[in-house]
Amino acid sequence: MSNELVFLIMTIFVLSSSLLAFRLGKVWLYSFIAINIILANIFVTKQFNIFGIAATGGNITYGSIFLSTDLLCEHYSKREGRKAVYIGFFAALFYLGTSQLILLFTPNEYDLAHSSLIRIFSFAPRIIFASLIAYMVSQLNDIWLFHFIKEKTSGRFLWLRNNGSTWVSQLIDSITFNVVAFLGTYPFKIVLQIILSTYILKLIIAAIDTPFIYLSYIVKKKAEPIV
């Protein structure tokens, strides 16, 4: 199976799961966002090529967070969207803290996983800092811009506020992360290439998620379930 086909299948699966979480209620979306921010930090270690572009496994799960916050903003409020961002930030901090602490245990002679955990969890502090800053800046901008476009268009053009806010915010995310994480380590030309390649993939995911926010009006429940 080609990487491109796996990319499409995984993207549809993850975005469909976001829609299912929305159908079950906002608490489920909060949880879904927290799960995906953790998975994105793990899957980013998986490297592969699609459409001739270098990619990581974290692009899809991270991209789904933007759809999830847009669903909260569209159907609930800006306040709920921000709340979800803070929950995701806490989840990322908790994951990063526990993943570093688990490595401090000295393995015994029966351990089979320690070396693998080191490969997955050994992040440079600068990259950790860059990911947290990029997440907060881009997500809060996404929520602000989503509502700004909604107000300026009097609630029309759902596709515009969904894509417009995500495209701008994903660009901010790509620039912020790569500049903070890699500028000075790699030549500026290389950093720029990384920004452009990752942003192209994020645009593809954002385009695919457009039908899902329209579908949210079909699957929307009139009342929140008891959770």
mmCIF file of C-alpha atoms in Angstrom, residues 10-215:
data_model
loop_
_atom_site.group_PDB
_atom_site.id
_atom_site.type_symbol
_atom_site.label_atom_id
_atom_site.label_comp_id
_atom_site.label_asym_id
_atom_site.label_seq_id
_atom_site.Cartn_x
_atom_site.Cartn_y
_atom_site.Cartn_z
ATOM 1 C CA MET A 10 -5.512 7.794 8.145
ATOM 2 C CA THR A 11 -6.592 11.406 7.555
ATOM 3 C CA ILE A 12 -10.208 10.389 6.906
ATOM 4 C CA PHE A 13 -10.162 8.037 9.911
ATOM 5 C CA VAL A 14 -8.822 10.682 12.297
ATOM 6 C CA LEU A 15 -11.144 13.436 11.031
ATOM 7 C CA SER A 16 -14.118 11.061 11.195
ATOM 8 C CA SER A 17 -13.162 10.280 14.780
ATOM 9 C CA SER A 18 -13.182 14.005 15.536
ATOM 10 C CA LEU A 19 -16.710 14.211 14.138
ATOM 11 C CA LEU A 20 -17.768 11.214 16.231
ATOM 12 C CA ALA A 21 -16.342 12.844 19.353
ATOM 13 C CA PHE A 22 -18.327 15.981 18.509
ATOM 14 C CA ARG A 23 -21.478 13.884 18.118
ATOM 15 C CA LEU A 24 -20.955 12.497 21.622
ATOM 16 C CA GLY A 25 -20.491 15.936 23.214
ATOM 17 C CA LYS A 26 -17.924 18.634 23.897
ATOM 18 C CA VAL A 27 -16.304 16.705 26.752
ATOM 19 C CA TRP A 28 -15.452 14.008 24.226
ATOM 20 C CA LEU A 29 -13.891 16.634 21.958
ATOM 21 C CA TYR A 30 -11.781 17.914 24.852
ATOM 22 C CA SER A 31 -10.534 14.363 25.402
ATOM 23 C CA PHE A 32 -9.971 13.835 21.686
ATOM 24 C CA ILE A 33 -7.809 16.959 21.497
ATOM 25 C CA ALA A 34 -5.753 15.861 24.517
ATOM 26 C CA ILE A 35 -5.232 12.410 22.996
ATOM 27 C CA ASN A 36 -4.177 13.824 19.640
ATOM 28 C CA ILE A 37 -1.663 16.288 21.049
ATOM 29 C CA ILE A 38 -0.007 13.348 22.830
ATOM 30 C CA LEU A 39 -0.138 11.113 19.746
ATOM 31 C CA ALA A 40 1.292 13.912 17.602
ATOM 32 C CA ASN A 41 4.326 14.124 19.896
ATOM 33 C CA ILE A 42 4.846 10.361 19.593
ATOM 34 C CA PHE A 43 4.060 9.976 15.888
ATOM 35 C CA VAL A 44 6.393 12.835 14.950
ATOM 36 C CA THR A 45 9.253 10.340 15.302
ATOM 37 C CA LYS A 46 7.897 8.401 12.289
ATOM 38 C CA GLN A 47 9.461 9.790 9.099
ATOM 39 C CA PHE A 48 8.281 9.050 5.541
ATOM 40 C CA ASN A 49 7.723 10.630 2.112
ATOM 41 C CA ILE A 50 4.366 11.399 0.480
ATOM 42 C CA PHE A 51 3.776 13.280 -2.765
ATOM 43 C CA GLY A 52 7.546 13.714 -2.916
ATOM 44 C CA ILE A 53 7.542 15.630 0.381
ATOM 45 C CA ALA A 54 9.212 14.585 3.635
ATOM 46 C CA ALA A 55 6.551 14.134 6.317
ATOM 47 C CA THR A 56 6.106 12.927 9.881
ATOM 48 C CA GLY A 57 3.365 10.826 11.397
ATOM 49 C CA GLY A 58 2.330 13.679 13.649
ATOM 50 C CA ASN A 59 0.990 15.875 10.842
ATOM 51 C CA ILE A 60 -2.399 14.164 10.665
ATOM 52 C CA THR A 61 -3.216 13.894 14.360
ATOM 53 C CA TYR A 62 -1.976 17.431 14.980
ATOM 54 C CA GLY A 63 -3.989 18.748 12.040
ATOM 55 C CA SER A 64 -7.168 17.190 13.433
ATOM 56 C CA ILE A 65 -6.891 19.437 16.497
ATOM 57 C CA PHE A 66 -7.685 22.454 14.326
ATOM 58 C CA LEU A 67 -10.905 20.808 13.112
ATOM 59 C CA SER A 68 -11.815 19.921 16.691
ATOM 60 C CA THR A 69 -11.373 23.478 17.992
ATOM 61 C CA ASP A 70 -13.285 24.823 14.979
ATOM 62 C CA LEU A 71 -16.163 22.476 15.841
ATOM 63 C CA LEU A 72 -16.188 23.799 19.395
ATOM 64 C CA CYS A 73 -16.110 27.396 18.185
ATOM 65 C CA GLU A 74 -18.790 26.854 15.553
ATOM 66 C CA HIS A 75 -21.290 24.976 17.700
ATOM 67 C CA TYR A 76 -20.467 26.179 21.216
ATOM 68 C CA SER A 77 -18.396 29.326 21.765
ATOM 69 C CA LYS A 78 -14.993 30.957 21.559
ATOM 70 C CA ARG A 79 -14.627 30.292 25.287
ATOM 71 C CA GLU A 80 -15.048 26.539 24.788
ATOM 72 C CA GLY A 81 -12.464 26.598 22.003
ATOM 73 C CA ARG A 82 -9.925 28.311 24.242
ATOM 74 C CA LYS A 83 -10.690 25.899 27.052
ATOM 75 C CA ALA A 84 -9.885 23.009 24.722
ATOM 76 C CA VAL A 85 -6.559 24.624 23.795
ATOM 77 C CA TYR A 86 -5.583 24.917 27.461
ATOM 78 C CA ILE A 87 -6.599 21.301 28.085
ATOM 79 C CA GLY A 88 -4.411 20.233 25.159
ATOM 80 C CA PHE A 89 -1.507 22.291 26.492
ATOM 81 C CA PHE A 90 -1.827 20.636 29.904
ATOM 82 C CA ALA A 91 -1.946 17.194 28.250
ATOM 83 C CA ALA A 92 1.221 18.005 26.288
ATOM 84 C CA LEU A 93 3.027 19.173 29.423
ATOM 85 C CA PHE A 94 1.931 16.077 31.334
ATOM 86 C CA TYR A 95 3.045 13.784 28.515
ATOM 87 C CA LEU A 96 6.410 15.495 28.151
ATOM 88 C CA GLY A 97 7.028 15.425 31.900
ATOM 89 C CA THR A 98 6.106 11.779 32.441
ATOM 90 C CA SER A 99 7.888 10.628 29.281
ATOM 91 C CA GLN A 100 11.133 12.137 30.548
ATOM 92 C CA LEU A 101 10.731 10.814 34.093
ATOM 93 C CA ILE A 102 10.102 7.230 32.949
ATOM 94 C CA LEU A 103 13.519 7.247 31.272
ATOM 95 C CA LEU A 104 15.208 7.901 34.627
ATOM 96 C CA PHE A 105 14.329 4.435 35.931
ATOM 97 C CA THR A 106 17.267 2.040 35.677
ATOM 98 C CA PRO A 107 16.014 -1.000 33.740
ATOM 99 C CA ASN A 108 16.565 -4.493 35.082
ATOM 100 C CA GLU A 109 17.894 -7.472 33.168
ATOM 101 C CA TYR A 110 14.399 -8.454 31.965
ATOM 102 C CA ASP A 111 13.598 -5.111 30.361
ATOM 103 C CA LEU A 112 13.002 -5.089 26.609
ATOM 104 C CA ALA A 113 11.599 -1.589 26.068
ATOM 105 C CA HIS A 114 14.049 0.900 27.586
ATOM 106 C CA SER A 115 16.184 1.429 24.489
ATOM 107 C CA SER A 116 13.076 1.896 22.343
ATOM 108 C CA LEU A 117 11.598 4.385 24.814
ATOM 109 C CA ILE A 118 14.834 6.372 24.721
ATOM 110 C CA ARG A 119 14.582 6.635 20.933
ATOM 111 C CA ILE A 120 10.968 7.843 21.129
ATOM 112 C CA PHE A 121 11.042 10.075 24.208
ATOM 113 C CA SER A 122 14.502 11.670 24.041
ATOM 114 C CA PHE A 123 13.492 15.098 22.759
ATOM 115 C CA ALA A 124 15.839 18.057 22.850
ATOM 116 C CA PRO A 125 14.587 20.752 25.268
ATOM 117 C CA ARG A 126 14.614 23.317 22.460
ATOM 118 C CA ILE A 127 12.260 21.188 20.343
ATOM 119 C CA ILE A 128 9.932 20.637 23.303
ATOM 120 C CA PHE A 129 9.827 24.379 23.955
ATOM 121 C CA ALA A 130 9.238 25.096 20.259
ATOM 122 C CA SER A 131 6.330 22.655 20.016
ATOM 123 C CA LEU A 132 4.578 24.088 23.079
ATOM 124 C CA ILE A 133 4.982 27.696 21.946
ATOM 125 C CA ALA A 134 3.849 26.908 18.389
ATOM 126 C CA TYR A 135 0.807 25.009 19.671
ATOM 127 C CA MET A 136 -0.418 27.810 21.923
ATOM 128 C CA VAL A 137 0.223 30.653 19.472
ATOM 129 C CA SER A 138 -1.311 28.905 16.453
ATOM 130 C CA GLN A 139 -4.339 27.483 18.262
ATOM 131 C CA LEU A 140 -5.305 30.732 19.973
ATOM 132 C CA ASN A 141 -4.900 32.553 16.667
ATOM 133 C CA ASP A 142 -7.082 29.932 14.954
ATOM 134 C CA ILE A 143 -9.898 30.539 17.428
ATOM 135 C CA TRP A 144 -9.622 34.321 17.217
ATOM 136 C CA LEU A 145 -9.510 34.371 13.404
ATOM 137 C CA PHE A 146 -12.358 31.846 13.095
ATOM 138 C CA HIS A 147 -14.670 34.124 15.071
ATOM 139 C CA PHE A 148 -13.353 37.266 13.370
ATOM 140 C CA ILE A 149 -14.257 35.867 9.940
ATOM 141 C CA LYS A 150 -17.604 34.610 11.257
ATOM 142 C CA GLU A 151 -18.506 38.067 12.547
ATOM 143 C CA LYS A 152 -17.341 39.865 9.405
ATOM 144 C CA THR A 153 -19.360 37.528 7.156
ATOM 145 C CA SER A 154 -22.441 37.514 9.423
ATOM 146 C CA GLY A 155 -22.156 33.781 9.976
ATOM 147 C CA ARG A 156 -22.029 32.931 6.263
ATOM 148 C CA PHE A 157 -19.302 31.104 4.336
ATOM 149 C CA LEU A 158 -18.489 28.331 6.789
ATOM 150 C CA TRP A 159 -15.841 27.015 4.394
ATOM 151 C CA LEU A 160 -14.073 30.387 4.498
ATOM 152 C CA ARG A 161 -13.752 30.670 8.263
ATOM 153 C CA ASN A 162 -12.837 26.990 8.586
ATOM 154 C CA ASN A 163 -10.122 27.069 5.932
ATOM 155 C CA GLY A 164 -9.040 30.685 6.332
ATOM 156 C CA SER A 165 -8.411 30.420 10.058
ATOM 157 C CA THR A 166 -6.696 27.042 9.727
ATOM 158 C CA TRP A 167 -4.471 28.011 6.790
ATOM 159 C CA VAL A 168 -3.207 31.138 8.526
ATOM 160 C CA SER A 169 -2.796 29.404 11.886
ATOM 161 C CA GLN A 170 -0.986 26.419 10.401
ATOM 162 C CA LEU A 171 1.426 28.806 8.679
ATOM 163 C CA ILE A 172 2.043 30.503 12.030
ATOM 164 C CA ASP A 173 2.558 27.074 13.598
ATOM 165 C CA SER A 174 5.047 25.957 10.938
ATOM 166 C CA ILE A 175 7.047 29.181 11.097
ATOM 167 C CA THR A 176 7.059 29.392 14.895
ATOM 168 C CA PHE A 177 8.072 25.784 15.489
ATOM 169 C CA ASN A 178 10.794 25.560 12.860
ATOM 170 C CA VAL A 179 12.330 28.957 13.623
ATOM 171 C CA VAL A 180 12.444 28.322 17.376
ATOM 172 C CA ALA A 181 13.562 24.690 17.003
ATOM 173 C CA PHE A 182 16.041 24.842 14.128
ATOM 174 C CA LEU A 183 17.165 28.383 13.252
ATOM 175 C CA GLY A 184 20.860 28.663 14.044
ATOM 176 C CA THR A 185 21.210 24.881 13.970
ATOM 177 C CA TYR A 186 20.412 24.544 10.263
ATOM 178 C CA PRO A 187 21.032 27.127 7.510
ATOM 179 C CA PHE A 188 18.093 29.478 6.916
ATOM 180 C CA LYS A 189 17.510 27.955 3.470
ATOM 181 C CA ILE A 190 17.010 24.493 4.995
ATOM 182 C CA VAL A 191 14.685 25.847 7.689
ATOM 183 C CA LEU A 192 12.635 27.568 4.977
ATOM 184 C CA GLN A 193 12.382 24.319 3.004
ATOM 185 C CA ILE A 194 11.145 22.480 6.102
ATOM 186 C CA ILE A 195 8.543 25.198 6.739
ATOM 187 C CA LEU A 196 7.241 25.034 3.168
ATOM 188 C CA SER A 197 7.096 21.229 2.975
ATOM 189 C CA THR A 198 5.281 20.819 6.288
ATOM 190 C CA TYR A 199 2.899 23.655 5.462
ATOM 191 C CA ILE A 200 1.903 22.051 2.149
ATOM 192 C CA LEU A 201 0.881 18.880 3.990
ATOM 193 C CA LYS A 202 -1.083 20.904 6.531
ATOM 194 C CA LEU A 203 -2.939 22.641 3.678
ATOM 195 C CA ILE A 204 -3.893 19.252 2.241
ATOM 196 C CA ILE A 205 -5.250 18.072 5.598
ATOM 197 C CA ALA A 206 -7.137 21.357 6.072
ATOM 198 C CA ALA A 207 -8.753 20.980 2.642
ATOM 199 C CA ILE A 208 -9.822 17.414 3.435
ATOM 200 C CA ASP A 209 -11.396 18.465 6.741
ATOM 201 C CA THR A 210 -13.760 21.006 5.090
ATOM 202 C CA PRO A 211 -16.584 18.508 4.368
ATOM 203 C CA PHE A 212 -16.382 17.302 7.964
ATOM 204 C CA ILE A 213 -17.312 20.656 9.480
ATOM 205 C CA TYR A 214 -20.332 20.780 7.145
ATOM 206 C CA LEU A 215 -21.241 17.231 8.172
#
